[in-house]
Amino acid sequence: MLWRFHLVHHTDLDLDVATALRFHAGELVLSCGWRAAQVAVIGPPVALVIGFELVFEAATAFHHSNWRLPDALDAALAWLIVTPRMHGIHHSTLEPETNSNWSVMFTWWDRLHRTLRLERRIGTPLVIGVPAYREPLGVRGLLTLPFRRQRRAWPRATPSRARQ
């Protein structure tokens, strides 16, 4: 059910800083509610919450940007933080790549959970989006997407697809 809402974010055909803002209102309500509940239970100072949100949103904008960092700088930064190239792999039309690189700020979470995928050669063209949704959906289409019959996002696995 959550993927139905998050799908709006992944149907963007161009990965850029605007993608960092492209979320369904339902997903925003759920995620903000979840974070608010965590804050209420833990009770951190307001300044800490605001600081975290600023850093979190800046990191999200950075790794969704279409910046092309020099290869050596990108490789060095990816040891610690999520770079646009690393997160771009997560937005790939290839399902195994989409199911990787989940981190927002620090890459150690993907290392810990063995979801880090950097083996795509630097400079290799990356096709962004979801194969079943290759046409622009418009505002109405995006808002109604979670409530409509879902297309199979990726083709069924075949022996040749399983090796990707």
Coordinates of C-alpha atoms in Angstrom, one line a residue:
M1 CA 0.0 0.0 0.0
L2 CA 2.8 2.4 0.8
W3 CA 4.4 1.9 -2.6
R4 CA 1.2 3.2 -4.2
F5 CA 1.9 6.6 -2.7
H6 CA 5.7 6.5 -3.1
L7 CA 5.3 5.5 -6.8
V8 CA 4.4 9.2 -7.5
H9 CA 8.0 10.1 -6.5
H10 CA 9.5 7.4 -8.7
T11 CA 7.4 8.2 -11.8
D12 CA 9.4 11.4 -12.4
L13 CA 11.3 10.9 -15.7
D14 CA 14.0 13.4 -14.9
L15 CA 16.0 13.2 -11.7
D16 CA 16.6 16.7 -10.4
V17 CA 16.1 18.7 -7.2
A18 CA 12.3 19.0 -8.1
T19 CA 12.1 15.2 -7.6
A20 CA 13.0 15.8 -3.9
L21 CA 9.7 17.7 -3.6
R22 CA 7.6 15.3 -5.7
F23 CA 5.7 13.3 -3.1
H24 CA 2.0 12.4 -2.9
A25 CA 0.1 14.3 -0.2
G26 CA -0.9 11.0 1.3
E27 CA 2.7 10.0 1.7
L28 CA 3.6 13.3 3.2
V29 CA 0.7 13.0 5.8
L30 CA 1.9 9.5 6.7
S31 CA 5.6 10.4 7.0
C32 CA 5.0 13.7 8.9
G33 CA 2.6 11.9 11.2
W34 CA 5.2 9.1 11.9
R35 CA 8.0 11.6 12.5
A36 CA 5.7 13.7 14.8
A37 CA 4.9 10.6 16.8
Q38 CA 8.6 9.8 17.2
V39 CA 9.3 13.4 18.3
A40 CA 6.4 13.2 20.8
V41 CA 7.7 9.9 22.3
I42 CA 11.4 10.8 22.4
G43 CA 10.9 14.5 23.3
P44 CA 14.0 16.2 21.8
P45 CA 14.4 19.9 22.0
V46 CA 12.6 21.9 19.2
A47 CA 15.9 23.3 18.0
L48 CA 17.3 19.8 17.5
V49 CA 14.2 18.7 15.5
I50 CA 14.4 21.8 13.3
G51 CA 18.1 21.3 12.8
F52 CA 17.6 17.6 11.8
E53 CA 14.8 18.6 9.4
L54 CA 17.0 21.2 7.7
V55 CA 19.9 18.8 7.3
F56 CA 17.5 16.0 6.1
E57 CA 15.9 18.2 3.5
A58 CA 19.2 19.6 2.3
A59 CA 20.6 16.0 1.9
T60 CA 17.4 15.0 0.0
A61 CA 17.7 18.0 -2.3
F62 CA 21.4 17.3 -2.9
H63 CA 21.1 13.6 -3.7
H64 CA 18.1 14.2 -6.0
S65 CA 19.9 17.0 -7.8
N66 CA 21.3 16.5 -11.3
W67 CA 24.8 17.6 -10.3
R68 CA 27.6 15.7 -12.0
L69 CA 30.5 15.6 -9.5
P70 CA 34.0 14.7 -10.7
D71 CA 34.4 10.9 -10.6
A72 CA 37.1 11.0 -7.9
L73 CA 35.1 13.4 -5.7
D74 CA 31.9 11.3 -6.1
A75 CA 33.7 8.1 -5.2
A76 CA 35.3 9.7 -2.1
L77 CA 32.1 11.3 -0.9
A78 CA 30.1 8.1 -1.4
W79 CA 32.1 6.4 1.3
L80 CA 30.3 8.6 3.8
I81 CA 27.3 10.5 2.2
V82 CA 24.7 9.8 -0.4
T83 CA 25.7 11.4 -3.7
P84 CA 23.5 12.3 -6.7
R85 CA 25.1 9.4 -8.7
M86 CA 24.5 6.9 -5.9
H87 CA 20.9 7.9 -5.4
G88 CA 20.3 8.1 -9.1
I89 CA 20.9 4.3 -9.2
H90 CA 17.9 4.0 -6.8
H91 CA 15.7 5.8 -9.4
S92 CA 16.8 3.5 -12.2
T93 CA 14.2 1.7 -14.4
L94 CA 16.1 -1.6 -13.5
E95 CA 14.3 -3.2 -10.6
P96 CA 17.4 -4.5 -8.8
E97 CA 18.9 -1.0 -8.9
T98 CA 15.7 0.6 -7.6
N99 CA 15.8 -1.9 -4.7
S100 CA 19.2 -0.5 -3.6
N101 CA 20.7 2.7 -2.2
W102 CA 17.9 3.6 0.2
S103 CA 20.0 5.9 2.4
V104 CA 19.2 9.6 2.8
M105 CA 22.3 11.1 4.4
F106 CA 24.9 8.5 5.3
T107 CA 25.8 5.5 3.1
W108 CA 26.7 3.3 6.1
W109 CA 23.0 2.3 6.4
D110 CA 23.1 0.7 2.9
R111 CA 26.4 -0.9 3.7
L112 CA 25.0 -2.3 7.0
H113 CA 21.9 -3.7 5.2
R114 CA 23.8 -4.8 2.1
T115 CA 21.7 -2.6 -0.2
L116 CA 24.5 -0.4 -1.4
R117 CA 25.0 -0.7 -5.2
L118 CA 27.7 1.4 -6.8
E119 CA 28.9 -1.0 -9.5
R120 CA 27.2 0.9 -12.3
R121 CA 30.2 2.3 -14.3
I122 CA 30.6 6.1 -13.8
G123 CA 29.5 7.8 -17.0
T124 CA 27.1 5.0 -18.0
P125 CA 23.7 6.5 -19.0
L126 CA 21.0 5.9 -16.4
V127 CA 17.3 5.7 -17.4
I128 CA 15.2 7.1 -14.6
G129 CA 11.6 6.2 -13.7
V130 CA 9.4 3.1 -13.6
P131 CA 9.0 1.0 -16.8
A132 CA 5.2 0.8 -16.5
Y133 CA 4.8 4.6 -16.2
R134 CA 6.9 6.1 -19.0
E135 CA 4.5 8.9 -19.9
P136 CA 3.9 12.1 -17.9
L137 CA 0.9 11.7 -15.7
G138 CA 0.0 15.3 -14.9
V139 CA -1.3 16.6 -11.6
R140 CA -4.6 14.8 -11.6
G141 CA -2.9 11.5 -12.7
L142 CA -0.4 11.8 -9.9
L143 CA -3.0 12.6 -7.2
T144 CA -5.2 9.7 -8.2
L145 CA -2.4 7.2 -8.9
P146 CA -2.5 5.5 -5.5
F147 CA -6.2 4.9 -5.8
R148 CA -6.3 3.5 -9.3
R149 CA -5.6 0.0 -10.5
Q150 CA -1.8 -0.4 -10.5
R151 CA 0.2 -1.5 -13.5
R152 CA 2.9 -4.0 -12.9
A153 CA 5.8 -1.6 -12.3
W154 CA 8.4 -4.0 -13.7
P155 CA 8.1 -6.9 -16.2
R156 CA 8.0 -10.3 -14.6
A157 CA 11.4 -11.7 -14.0
T158 CA 12.9 -13.9 -16.7
P159 CA 16.1 -15.9 -16.4
S160 CA 17.9 -13.2 -18.4
R161 CA 16.4 -10.3 -16.2
A162 CA 17.3 -12.1 -13.0
R163 CA 21.1 -11.7 -13.9
Q164 CA 20.9 -7.9 -14.1

